[in-house]
XYZ file of C-alpha atoms in Angstrom:
405
model
C 9.421 6.724 25.948
C 6.944 6.553 23.049
C 5.265 3.570 21.232
C 3.854 3.033 17.952
C -0.137 2.130 18.013
C -0.324 -1.645 17.604
C -3.893 -0.803 17.396
C -6.292 1.683 16.902
C -8.186 3.096 19.970
C -11.620 2.522 19.894
C -11.750 6.295 19.844
C -9.547 6.230 16.636
C -11.603 4.005 14.856
C -14.786 6.014 15.610
C -13.064 9.184 14.630
C -11.842 7.553 11.625
C -15.626 6.506 9.996
C -16.386 10.482 10.087
C -13.101 11.338 8.939
C -13.804 10.681 5.067
C -16.418 10.635 2.659
C -16.553 9.593 -1.130
C -16.842 12.298 -3.808
C -16.740 12.603 -7.687
C -13.942 15.067 -8.475
C -13.313 16.568 -11.761
C -10.754 15.226 -13.931
C -10.049 12.676 -11.228
C -12.838 10.195 -10.588
C -13.876 9.400 -7.455
C -12.290 10.091 -4.288
C -11.881 10.685 -0.677
C -11.854 14.244 0.754
C -11.894 15.275 3.999
C -15.470 15.635 5.637
C -13.995 17.514 8.365
C -11.091 19.343 9.823
C -8.648 16.775 10.240
C -5.477 16.944 12.587
C -2.106 15.785 11.571
C -1.510 12.065 12.989
C -5.487 11.262 12.932
C -6.348 7.454 11.914
C -8.330 8.544 9.034
C -8.893 5.061 7.604
C -9.019 1.458 9.513
C -9.967 -1.175 7.221
C -9.966 -5.511 7.118
C -9.209 -6.938 3.553
C -11.953 -8.053 1.299
C -9.212 -10.359 -0.161
C -6.073 -11.514 1.236
C -3.461 -13.613 -0.687
C -0.078 -14.685 -0.802
C 2.309 -12.738 -2.844
C 4.339 -16.384 -4.153
C 4.187 -19.838 -3.146
C 7.246 -18.862 -1.582
C 5.988 -16.791 0.978
C 3.923 -19.921 2.381
C 7.184 -21.120 3.774
C 7.416 -18.366 5.835
C 4.128 -16.792 6.608
C 0.723 -18.020 8.143
C -1.635 -18.869 5.449
C -4.433 -17.337 6.932
C -3.065 -14.330 8.566
C 0.332 -13.580 7.086
C 2.635 -13.125 10.564
C 5.817 -14.935 10.807
C 5.331 -18.664 11.447
C 6.538 -19.930 14.478
C 9.378 -22.493 14.758
C 6.725 -25.017 14.911
C 3.687 -24.371 12.350
C 0.221 -26.203 12.281
C 0.185 -27.344 8.924
C -3.178 -27.371 6.709
C -4.930 -30.728 7.208
C -5.775 -30.566 3.716
C -3.248 -29.343 1.330
C -0.259 -29.933 3.778
C 1.489 -27.049 1.553
C 0.624 -24.223 3.803
C 0.737 -23.656 7.071
C -0.942 -21.141 10.594
C 0.861 -19.760 13.220
C -1.946 -20.793 15.861
C -5.126 -23.312 16.120
C -7.162 -19.868 15.509
C -5.729 -19.453 12.229
C -5.998 -23.166 11.318
C -9.730 -22.811 12.025
C -10.068 -19.691 9.765
C -7.827 -21.691 7.204
C -7.204 -20.004 3.636
C -9.081 -19.997 0.282
C -10.558 -23.201 -0.715
C -9.822 -23.100 -4.577
C -6.020 -22.569 -3.606
C -6.066 -25.058 -0.594
C -7.439 -27.568 -3.464
C -4.790 -26.490 -6.305
C -2.256 -26.885 -3.475
C -3.151 -30.108 -2.658
C -2.114 -31.347 -6.183
C 0.991 -33.266 -5.385
C 1.705 -30.761 -2.438
C 1.461 -27.715 -4.571
C 3.366 -29.671 -7.628
C 0.783 -28.567 -9.981
C 0.325 -25.031 -9.069
C 4.333 -24.735 -8.829
C 4.387 -26.214 -12.557
C 1.532 -24.053 -13.881
C 3.174 -20.815 -12.565
C 7.091 -21.158 -12.265
C 7.923 -17.740 -11.638
C 6.898 -15.057 -9.298
C 5.507 -12.906 -12.013
C 2.832 -15.496 -13.092
C 1.891 -16.620 -9.834
C 1.170 -13.455 -8.147
C -2.490 -13.293 -10.550
C -2.545 -16.789 -10.496
C -3.059 -16.900 -6.692
C -5.313 -14.109 -6.468
C -7.339 -15.730 -9.197
C -7.849 -18.755 -6.905
C -8.600 -16.539 -3.819
C -10.917 -14.252 -5.970
C -12.699 -17.327 -6.813
C -12.857 -18.336 -3.062
C -14.870 -15.493 -2.242
C -18.374 -15.638 -1.143
C -20.731 -14.630 -4.630
C -22.072 -10.862 -2.409
C -18.016 -10.323 -1.761
C -17.032 -11.178 -5.413
C -19.787 -8.593 -6.290
C -18.610 -6.274 -4.402
C -14.537 -6.279 -5.675
C -15.816 -6.365 -8.995
C -17.817 -2.890 -8.778
C -14.228 -1.270 -8.010
C -12.442 0.512 -10.973
C -10.511 -1.205 -13.793
C -7.064 -0.992 -14.170
C -5.872 -0.599 -18.082
C -4.871 -3.662 -20.075
C -1.649 -5.089 -18.972
C 1.687 -4.232 -20.613
C 2.789 -6.294 -23.253
C 4.552 -9.477 -22.321
C 2.434 -9.842 -19.153
C 0.785 -13.236 -18.332
C -2.028 -13.411 -20.641
C -5.492 -14.109 -18.998
C -6.705 -17.112 -21.428
C -3.404 -18.741 -19.935
C -4.207 -18.377 -16.503
C -7.831 -19.021 -16.933
C -6.897 -22.319 -18.185
C -4.765 -22.780 -15.270
C -7.465 -22.234 -12.893
C -9.767 -24.472 -14.360
C -6.934 -27.396 -14.514
C -6.050 -26.759 -10.749
C -9.089 -26.123 -9.234
C -12.099 -28.734 -8.773
C -15.032 -27.970 -11.211
C -17.696 -28.134 -8.654
C -16.317 -25.572 -6.243
C -15.905 -23.178 -9.140
C -18.559 -19.896 -9.123
C -21.570 -19.755 -11.044
C -20.391 -17.772 -14.000
C -16.505 -18.940 -13.998
C -16.002 -17.429 -17.425
C -12.583 -16.187 -19.367
C -14.576 -12.471 -19.440
C -14.923 -12.806 -15.812
C -11.705 -13.694 -15.290
C -10.254 -10.704 -17.423
C -12.260 -8.634 -15.230
C -11.300 -9.877 -12.145
C -7.408 -9.236 -12.880
C -7.763 -5.582 -13.718
C -9.338 -4.959 -10.652
C -6.279 -6.939 -9.020
C -4.027 -4.859 -10.965
C -6.031 -1.540 -9.912
C -7.019 -2.012 -6.525
C -4.311 -3.723 -4.332
C -1.927 -3.158 -1.463
C 1.350 -4.755 -0.628
C 1.349 -5.848 2.849
C 5.421 -5.428 2.954
C 8.068 -7.379 4.977
C 9.380 -4.436 7.540
C 12.524 -2.828 6.741
C 15.429 -3.627 8.969
C 18.805 -1.712 8.711
C 21.115 -3.683 6.342
C 18.366 -5.742 4.573
C 18.803 -6.403 1.110
C 16.253 -5.576 -1.580
C 15.944 -9.017 -2.193
C 14.475 -9.580 1.275
C 12.314 -6.203 0.945
C 9.619 -7.929 -0.749
C 5.737 -8.279 -0.271
C 4.023 -10.994 1.851
C 0.719 -10.914 0.722
C -1.560 -8.569 -1.162
C -4.698 -7.410 0.023
C -7.956 -5.533 -1.695
C -9.372 -2.847 0.859
C -12.864 -1.404 -0.962
C -12.957 1.894 0.507
C -8.966 2.682 0.482
C -8.805 1.862 -2.830
C -10.719 4.823 -3.308
C -7.583 6.929 -2.388
C -6.350 8.384 -5.388
C -3.082 9.358 -5.882
C -0.401 12.622 -5.118
C 3.391 12.435 -5.406
C 3.487 14.970 -2.064
C 0.342 13.007 -0.468
C -0.885 14.343 2.611
C -1.826 10.589 3.825
C 0.017 7.539 4.119
C -0.941 4.311 5.389
C 0.623 1.258 7.756
C 0.499 -2.295 8.276
C 1.400 -3.824 10.858
C 1.532 -7.411 9.990
C 3.121 -8.972 12.790
C 1.587 -7.232 15.888
C -0.459 -9.407 18.466
C -4.062 -9.739 18.279
C -6.834 -9.326 15.520
C -6.453 -6.838 12.798
C -3.075 -7.498 11.815
C -3.796 -7.374 7.989
C -5.969 -3.846 8.449
C -4.777 -0.662 6.595
C -4.854 2.194 8.691
C -4.022 5.477 6.997
C -2.856 8.676 9.040
C -2.738 12.277 7.839
C 0.764 13.252 7.700
C -0.473 17.054 8.753
C -3.857 19.484 9.322
C -5.970 18.643 6.177
C -9.395 21.030 6.073
C -12.447 20.282 5.275
C -13.455 19.124 1.655
C -10.068 19.015 0.611
C -9.141 15.675 -1.462
C -7.193 13.109 0.625
C -3.971 11.289 -1.235
C -1.606 8.731 -0.907
C 1.194 7.984 -2.867
C 1.143 4.420 -5.013
C 5.027 4.084 -3.798
C 8.008 5.665 -2.097
C 7.948 9.130 -2.454
C 11.345 9.380 -3.381
C 10.931 7.564 -7.025
C 12.232 9.649 -10.191
C 9.733 11.739 -12.004
C 10.224 9.264 -14.853
C 9.865 6.447 -12.982
C 6.693 8.115 -11.802
C 5.255 8.646 -14.678
C 6.068 5.329 -16.227
C 4.221 3.520 -13.448
C 1.005 5.491 -13.248
C 0.721 5.597 -17.047
C 1.453 1.615 -17.376
C -0.802 1.014 -14.225
C -3.392 2.925 -13.485
C -3.364 4.849 -17.546
C -2.926 8.508 -16.274
C 0.133 10.785 -16.563
C 0.365 12.608 -13.323
C 0.574 16.551 -13.197
C 0.658 17.449 -9.359
C 2.743 20.387 -8.501
C 5.865 18.383 -7.764
C 5.632 16.524 -11.355
C 5.176 20.291 -12.726
C 8.277 21.550 -11.160
C 10.106 18.141 -11.697
C 9.409 17.984 -15.531
C 11.416 20.912 -16.380
C 14.367 19.501 -14.767
C 17.297 17.906 -16.921
C 17.694 13.753 -16.766
C 20.767 14.204 -14.808
C 19.261 16.631 -12.269
C 16.589 14.090 -11.536
C 18.422 12.440 -8.629
C 16.240 13.142 -5.504
C 15.755 9.617 -5.189
C 16.270 6.188 -5.978
C 15.326 4.441 -9.300
C 11.803 3.151 -9.296
C 10.460 -0.297 -8.361
C 12.719 -1.138 -5.637
C 11.064 -0.180 -2.338
C 7.932 0.293 -0.420
C 5.604 -0.811 -3.156
C 1.646 -0.344 -3.056
C 0.302 -2.511 -5.735
C -2.575 -0.184 -6.256
C -5.767 2.303 -5.446
C -8.910 2.919 -7.182
C -8.879 5.595 -9.427
C -5.502 7.340 -9.576
C -5.625 10.999 -10.144
C -3.735 13.407 -12.415
C -3.943 16.863 -10.365
C -3.812 16.275 -6.664
C -3.183 17.683 -3.330
C 0.509 19.409 -2.927
C 1.001 17.028 -0.061
C 0.925 20.726 2.095
C -1.552 22.991 3.430
C -0.830 26.144 1.989
C 2.195 27.749 2.256
C 4.016 24.778 4.074
C 6.500 23.948 1.790
C 6.957 27.514 -0.510
C 10.952 27.836 -0.994
C 11.689 24.716 0.551
C 13.617 24.250 3.626
C 16.878 25.382 1.846
C 15.751 28.096 -0.059
C 15.504 25.643 -3.351
C 14.005 27.685 -5.609
C 14.509 24.693 -8.394
C 12.723 22.353 -6.066
C 10.081 24.328 -3.688
C 8.615 21.283 -2.343
C 11.985 19.791 -0.478
C 10.544 20.613 2.750
C 7.849 17.824 2.432
C 11.391 15.507 2.130
C 12.786 16.792 5.392
C 9.915 16.364 7.458
C 8.247 13.237 5.737
C 10.994 11.165 4.230
C 12.642 8.321 6.547
C 16.444 9.079 6.907
C 17.181 5.559 7.517
C 19.917 4.244 5.288
C 17.955 1.957 2.948
C 14.204 2.659 3.917
C 13.302 5.682 2.193
C 9.502 4.942 3.865
C 7.040 7.689 4.955
C 6.686 9.391 8.452
C 3.606 10.318 9.759
C 2.759 11.934 13.169
C 1.459 9.499 15.800
C -2.124 10.232 16.592
C -2.774 12.846 19.045
C -3.136 11.630 22.506
C -6.786 11.233 24.466
C -6.316 14.761 25.419
C -6.319 16.251 22.396
C -2.659 17.151 22.468
C -0.278 16.154 19.667
C 1.965 13.351 19.776
C 5.199 15.573 18.268
C 6.353 11.622 17.249
C 6.627 10.266 13.775
C 6.664 6.921 12.686
C 8.158 5.353 9.817
C 5.351 3.049 7.503
C 8.106 1.130 6.460
C 10.567 0.305 9.192
C 8.552 1.312 12.038
C 10.890 3.596 13.611
C 9.800 6.827 15.880
C 11.479 10.417 15.844
C 10.370 12.884 17.868
C 9.298 16.236 16.289
C 12.144 18.454 17.335
C 14.353 15.794 15.490
C 12.584 15.436 12.580
C 14.088 18.509 10.885
C 17.310 18.754 11.009
C 19.694 21.011 13.148
C 16.532 20.639 15.750
C 17.499 18.102 18.219
C 19.761 15.488 18.862
C 19.157 11.896 19.028
C 17.015 11.605 15.944
C 15.168 8.342 17.281
C 13.025 7.491 19.601
C 14.093 4.069 21.340
């Protein structure tokens, strides 16, 4: 009976430190490449967030304000603002961002709710209050990350958000250099580099409940470029016990040779071509020309039905330096001809092997890490619903059960 990895082992973490290196890639900016030959399932990166903040004010009613685990029946309220709560005394001692706490103290959060009446406004305002609470070295590190292109028309303007921060936060708590220009710069970092910590998917779960609990920025993980057929994917385990439940864990989908770029997908792999291109252009400023996009760009609109509409499942809000010509998601020859010989979609094998088939999930399957003796695990884990599938059950017609319990 297989069980999912609740924390990377010490060996996994040590191996992950030497698995990747930063490289300047022609036409793609900075990215991460394999520093050595990597085996399928290996943990490539395990990283704690430099910044962690709630996705909406509503999330503070359901999740710990420090670690974003689900709150117990009798949580510990924040002694300062009373609007946030914690899952344990240790999280209460760690507390949550100072400026956010101060803003929530205005009439138990009424001032913040009035300044940000909708989720679309709350997210960037919650980000700014949390980012401006960071120690100066961490804030500078955040500002060193790449920036997203200007927001689309209709987005909340930076001047209004800056004024809201100034009105909600005590002046003596604001950092030196607090200014409209700094607010604009920070918002660009948020759009281009934050990852969503998702509510785990459960069978029958409505799309309204499948949403982000929180957002996090991981400086090293932000260097992963995008590919529509990635060779790695990321996991988060928000409800696991012990420390590090908000760490990002990135695992290899298959063997990756030394020097090859390691890419993730910035959204669910089943998104349609038009949806992928629109999101990448709006949020990251580039059009993708990976192998998959080159094939799908030739399809008629009514043939582009390999997945759901965009924006509804498993969204990563961002990562740095999204590229436009990446890894094809498989080692040489792995996907030629597709699983069923479908010449019009030569990458069909990728979806058979790496896309979760649980109804409504559409998460990505990655092998569990190799065993301590070096043998492959031969078990795949979904990064959204958490279900496990045996190797022989990944390909239809091989095996029977399809799930590991």
